[in-house]
Coordinates of C-alpha atoms in Angstrom, one line a residue:
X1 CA 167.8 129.4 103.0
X2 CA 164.1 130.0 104.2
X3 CA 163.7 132.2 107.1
X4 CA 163.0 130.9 110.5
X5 CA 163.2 132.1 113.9
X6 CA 165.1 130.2 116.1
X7 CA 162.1 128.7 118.2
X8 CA 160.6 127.6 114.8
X9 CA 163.9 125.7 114.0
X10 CA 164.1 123.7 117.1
X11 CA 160.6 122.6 116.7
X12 CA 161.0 121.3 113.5
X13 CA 164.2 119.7 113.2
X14 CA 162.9 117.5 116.1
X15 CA 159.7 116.6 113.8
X16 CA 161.7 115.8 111.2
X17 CA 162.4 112.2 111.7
X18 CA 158.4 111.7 111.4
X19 CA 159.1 112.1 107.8
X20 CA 156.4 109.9 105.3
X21 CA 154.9 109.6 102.2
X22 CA 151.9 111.9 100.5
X23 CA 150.9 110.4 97.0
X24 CA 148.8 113.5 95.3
X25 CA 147.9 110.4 93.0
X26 CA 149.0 107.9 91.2
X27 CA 148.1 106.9 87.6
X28 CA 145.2 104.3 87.3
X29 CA 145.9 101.2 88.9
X30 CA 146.3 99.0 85.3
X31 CA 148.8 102.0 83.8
X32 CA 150.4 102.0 87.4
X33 CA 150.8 98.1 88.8
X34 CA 154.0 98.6 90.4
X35 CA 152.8 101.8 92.4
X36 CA 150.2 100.8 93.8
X37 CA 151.8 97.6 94.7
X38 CA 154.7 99.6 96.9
X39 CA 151.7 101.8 98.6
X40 CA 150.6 98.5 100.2
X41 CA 154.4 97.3 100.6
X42 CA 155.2 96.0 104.3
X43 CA 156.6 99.0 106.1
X44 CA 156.4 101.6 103.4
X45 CA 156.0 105.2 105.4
X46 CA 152.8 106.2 103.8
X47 CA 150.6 108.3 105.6
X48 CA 148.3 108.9 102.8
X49 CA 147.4 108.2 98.7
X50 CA 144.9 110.1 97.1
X51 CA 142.6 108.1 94.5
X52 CA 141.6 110.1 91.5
X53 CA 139.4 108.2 88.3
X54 CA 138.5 110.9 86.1
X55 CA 139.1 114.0 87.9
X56 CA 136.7 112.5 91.0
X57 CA 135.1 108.8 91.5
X58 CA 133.8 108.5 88.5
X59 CA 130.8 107.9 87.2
X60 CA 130.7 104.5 88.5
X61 CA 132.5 101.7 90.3
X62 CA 136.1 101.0 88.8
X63 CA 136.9 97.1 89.4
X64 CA 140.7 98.0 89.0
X65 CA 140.4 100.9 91.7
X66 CA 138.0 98.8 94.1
X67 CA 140.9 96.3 94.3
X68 CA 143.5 98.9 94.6
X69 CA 141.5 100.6 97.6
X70 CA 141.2 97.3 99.2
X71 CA 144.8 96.1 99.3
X72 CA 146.0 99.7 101.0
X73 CA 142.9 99.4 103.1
X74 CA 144.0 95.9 104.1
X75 CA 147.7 96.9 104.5
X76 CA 146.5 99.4 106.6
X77 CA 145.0 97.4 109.5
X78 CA 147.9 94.9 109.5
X79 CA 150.1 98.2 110.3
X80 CA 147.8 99.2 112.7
X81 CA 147.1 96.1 114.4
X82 CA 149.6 93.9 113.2
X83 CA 152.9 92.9 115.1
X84 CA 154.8 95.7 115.8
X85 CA 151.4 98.7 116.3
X86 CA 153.8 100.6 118.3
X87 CA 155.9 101.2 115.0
X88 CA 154.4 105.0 114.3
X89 CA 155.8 105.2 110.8
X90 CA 153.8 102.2 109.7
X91 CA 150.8 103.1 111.9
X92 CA 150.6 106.6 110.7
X93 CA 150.4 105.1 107.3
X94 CA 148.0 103.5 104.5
X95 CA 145.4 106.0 104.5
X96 CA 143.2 106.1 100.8
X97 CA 142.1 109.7 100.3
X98 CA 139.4 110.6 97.4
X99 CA 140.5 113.2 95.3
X100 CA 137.8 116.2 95.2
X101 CA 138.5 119.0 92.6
X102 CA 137.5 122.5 94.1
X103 CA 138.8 124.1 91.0
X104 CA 140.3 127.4 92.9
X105 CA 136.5 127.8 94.0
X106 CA 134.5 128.0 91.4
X107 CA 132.5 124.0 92.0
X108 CA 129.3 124.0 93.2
X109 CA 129.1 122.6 96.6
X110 CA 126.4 119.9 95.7
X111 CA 128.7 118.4 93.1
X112 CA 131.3 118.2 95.4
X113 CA 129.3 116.5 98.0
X114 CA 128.0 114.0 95.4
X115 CA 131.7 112.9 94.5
X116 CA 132.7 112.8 98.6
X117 CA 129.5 109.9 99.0
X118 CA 130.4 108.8 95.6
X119 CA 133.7 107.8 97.0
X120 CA 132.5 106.9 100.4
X121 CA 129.5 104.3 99.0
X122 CA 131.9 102.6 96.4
X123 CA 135.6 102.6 97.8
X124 CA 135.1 103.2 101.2
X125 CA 137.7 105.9 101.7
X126 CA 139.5 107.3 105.1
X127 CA 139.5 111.0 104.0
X128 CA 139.5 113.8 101.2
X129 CA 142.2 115.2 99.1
X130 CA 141.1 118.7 98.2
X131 CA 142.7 119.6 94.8
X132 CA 143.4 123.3 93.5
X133 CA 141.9 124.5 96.7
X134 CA 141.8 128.5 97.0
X135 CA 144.1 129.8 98.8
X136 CA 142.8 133.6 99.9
X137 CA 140.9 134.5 102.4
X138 CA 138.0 135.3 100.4
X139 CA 137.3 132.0 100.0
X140 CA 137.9 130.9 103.5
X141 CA 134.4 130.3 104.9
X142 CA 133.4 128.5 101.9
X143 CA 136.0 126.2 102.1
X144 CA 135.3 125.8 106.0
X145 CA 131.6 124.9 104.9
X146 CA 132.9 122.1 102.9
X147 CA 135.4 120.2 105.3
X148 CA 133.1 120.8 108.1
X149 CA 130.9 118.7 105.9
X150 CA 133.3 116.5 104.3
X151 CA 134.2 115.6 108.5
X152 CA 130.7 115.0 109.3
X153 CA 129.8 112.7 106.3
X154 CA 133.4 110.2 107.3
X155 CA 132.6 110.3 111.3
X156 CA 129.4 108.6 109.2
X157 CA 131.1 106.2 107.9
X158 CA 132.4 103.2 108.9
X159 CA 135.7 103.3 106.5
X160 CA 136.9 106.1 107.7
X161 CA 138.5 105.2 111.0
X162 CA 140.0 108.4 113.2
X163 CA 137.2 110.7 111.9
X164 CA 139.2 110.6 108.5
X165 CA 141.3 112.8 107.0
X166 CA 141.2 116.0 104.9
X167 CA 144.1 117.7 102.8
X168 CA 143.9 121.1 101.0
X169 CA 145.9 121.0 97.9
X170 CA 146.9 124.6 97.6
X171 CA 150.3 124.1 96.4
X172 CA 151.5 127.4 98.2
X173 CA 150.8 129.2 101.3
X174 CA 147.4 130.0 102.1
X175 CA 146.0 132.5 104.3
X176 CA 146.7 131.4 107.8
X177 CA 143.3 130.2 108.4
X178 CA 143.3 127.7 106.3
X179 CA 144.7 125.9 109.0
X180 CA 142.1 125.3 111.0
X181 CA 140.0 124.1 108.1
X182 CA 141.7 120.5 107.5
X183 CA 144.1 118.4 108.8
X184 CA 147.2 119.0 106.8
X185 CA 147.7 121.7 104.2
X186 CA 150.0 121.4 100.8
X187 CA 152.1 124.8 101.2
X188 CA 155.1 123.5 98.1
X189 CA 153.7 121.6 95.0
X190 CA 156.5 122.4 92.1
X191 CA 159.8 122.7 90.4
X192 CA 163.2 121.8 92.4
X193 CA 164.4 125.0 90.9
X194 CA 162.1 126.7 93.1
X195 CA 162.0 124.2 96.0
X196 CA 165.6 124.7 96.9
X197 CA 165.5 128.4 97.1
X198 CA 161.9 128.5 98.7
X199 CA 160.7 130.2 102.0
X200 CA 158.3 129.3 104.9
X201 CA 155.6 131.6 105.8
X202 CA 156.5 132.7 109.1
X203 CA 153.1 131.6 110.8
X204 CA 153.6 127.9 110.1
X205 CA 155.7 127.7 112.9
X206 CA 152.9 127.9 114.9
X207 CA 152.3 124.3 113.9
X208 CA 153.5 120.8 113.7
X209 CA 154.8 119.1 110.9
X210 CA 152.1 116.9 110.6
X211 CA 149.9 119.4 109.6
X212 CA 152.0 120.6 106.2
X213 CA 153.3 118.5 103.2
X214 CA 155.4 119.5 100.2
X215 CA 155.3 117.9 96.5
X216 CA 158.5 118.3 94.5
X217 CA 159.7 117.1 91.0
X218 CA 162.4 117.2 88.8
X219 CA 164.5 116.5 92.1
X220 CA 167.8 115.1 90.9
X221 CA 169.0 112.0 92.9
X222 CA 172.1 114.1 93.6
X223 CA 170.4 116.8 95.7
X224 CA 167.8 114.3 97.4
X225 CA 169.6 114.4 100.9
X226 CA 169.3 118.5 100.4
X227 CA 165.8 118.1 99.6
X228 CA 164.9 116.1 102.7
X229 CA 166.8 118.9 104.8
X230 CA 164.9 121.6 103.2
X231 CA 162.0 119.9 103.8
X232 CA 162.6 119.1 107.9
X233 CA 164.0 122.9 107.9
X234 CA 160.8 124.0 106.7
X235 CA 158.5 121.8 109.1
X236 CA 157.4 119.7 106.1
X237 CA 155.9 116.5 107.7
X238 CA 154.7 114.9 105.0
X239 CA 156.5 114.9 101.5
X240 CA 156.5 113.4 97.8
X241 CA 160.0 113.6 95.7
X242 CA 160.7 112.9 92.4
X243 CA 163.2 112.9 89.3
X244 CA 160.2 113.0 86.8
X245 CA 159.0 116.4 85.6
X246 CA 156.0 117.6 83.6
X247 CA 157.6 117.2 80.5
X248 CA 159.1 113.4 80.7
X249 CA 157.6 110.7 78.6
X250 CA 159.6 107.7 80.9
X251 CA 156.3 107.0 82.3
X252 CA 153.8 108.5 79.8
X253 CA 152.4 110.6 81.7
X254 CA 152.4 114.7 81.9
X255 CA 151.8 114.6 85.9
X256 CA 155.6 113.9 87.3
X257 CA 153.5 112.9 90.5
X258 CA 151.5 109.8 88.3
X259 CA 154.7 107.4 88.4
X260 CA 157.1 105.7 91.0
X261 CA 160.7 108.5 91.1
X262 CA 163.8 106.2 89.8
X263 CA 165.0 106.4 93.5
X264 CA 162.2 105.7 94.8
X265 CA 163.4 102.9 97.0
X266 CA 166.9 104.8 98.3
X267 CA 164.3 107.9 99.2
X268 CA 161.9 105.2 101.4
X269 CA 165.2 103.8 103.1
X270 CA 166.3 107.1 103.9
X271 CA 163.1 108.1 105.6
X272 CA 162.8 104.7 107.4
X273 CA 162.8 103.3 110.2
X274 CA 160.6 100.2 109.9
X275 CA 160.9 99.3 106.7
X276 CA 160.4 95.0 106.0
X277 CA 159.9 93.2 103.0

């Protein structure tokens, strides 16, 4: 069981009904109707999807994706300001993130400032999924350099409501100061064989869940409810579960992440409340 000390647990165990959705991304919208369609699903406890063409935006427009960006957009200001706005699980949600690789470091900054107003100009996004971002501190104030950027070029825009958004895909725990470089940070992306016997890094607790998320596959529907505690046990406020693994051909794909998990509506009922049709 991950190590925690006891003012740590208390903290997070009352975050942990805030529970929703992080989509690291989904498969291109005419591979994957059906998932895009629940991200814009009445009620569904997104907080955020992160679009991803061809490794970035693209080298132009997709009509498929523009569509896609404009139904979650759309689903996202009936949550907000819709009938029930008070309902934080649906207004926390919706948010269309463009996918940036930083390739552990090694991008030029320029190109990954042409892809963020690539993705601004064409699909008006509300924030930046930062893929296989570094993780030491060596890399720290480089990484600093490009969110501060990254915020100034949404507060620009006038898609990206809130300032926008920014998530460092790390996939593990990153030097502490990461945290005050983005919004939310990925500290789990990986096997449940090593989910389930993970542990925190002790300065996370410094934080609310909000500001971490976890990605799991090959999570049987069996141990899902053990998932979900691990996840609130570990201040996790933002999660993505699923049966598929890297090496299942159900959904053609290699990413276990690209597809809808089998249970996929039991795990949204379980996280809840405010779910319609």
């Amino acid at each position: 069981m991950p190590h925690l000390t006891a003012s740590a647990d208390a903290r997070r165990i009352a975050g942990g009904e805030q529970l929703g959705f992080g989509v690291p991304g989904y498969a291109h919208p005419l591979l994957a109707p059906a998932e895009w369609a629940e991200l814009a699903r009445p009620g569904t406890p997104l907080h955020w999807a992160v679009l991803n063409i061809a490794n970035g935006p693209g080298s132009r427009p997709d009509p498929h994706c523009l569509e896609a960006a404009g139904r979650l957009r759309n689903a996202r200001e009936r949550a907000l300001h819709g009938e029930a706005p008070d309902d934080t699980v649906r207004a926390s949600g919706g948010r269309l993130l463009g996918h940036l690789d930083l390739a552990h470091g090694e991008r030029p900054f320029d190109e990954l400032i042409a892809d963020a107003r690539a993705f601004i100009d064409w699909y008006r996004i509300g924030g930046f999924y930062l893929a296989r971002c570094p993780a030491d501190r060596a890399r720290l104030p480089a990484v600093r350099r490009l969110t501060g950027t990254l915020h100034a070029l949404l507060a620009e825009s006038d898609s990206a409501d809130g300032g926008g958004r920014l998530v460092l895909g790390h996939g593990t725990h990153p030097h502490p100061g990461y945290a005050e470089a983005a919004d939310q940070l990925v500290t789990f992306q990986g096997p449940w064989t090593d989910y389930r016997w993970s542990q925190v890094a002790e300065w996370t607790a410094d934080y609310p869940p909000e500001r971490f998320a976890h990605f799991v596959h090959g999570v049987p529907r069996t141990h899902l409810e053990e998932a979900m505690r691990v996840a609130r046990w570990q201040g996790a406020g933002t999660i993505f579960f699923t049966d598929r693994n890297d090496r299942d051909g159900r959904s053609g794909q290699s990413d276990p992440f690209a597809a809808l998990p089998s249970y996929w509506d039991e795990i949204v009922s379980r996280i809840g409340p405010g779910i319609s049709e």
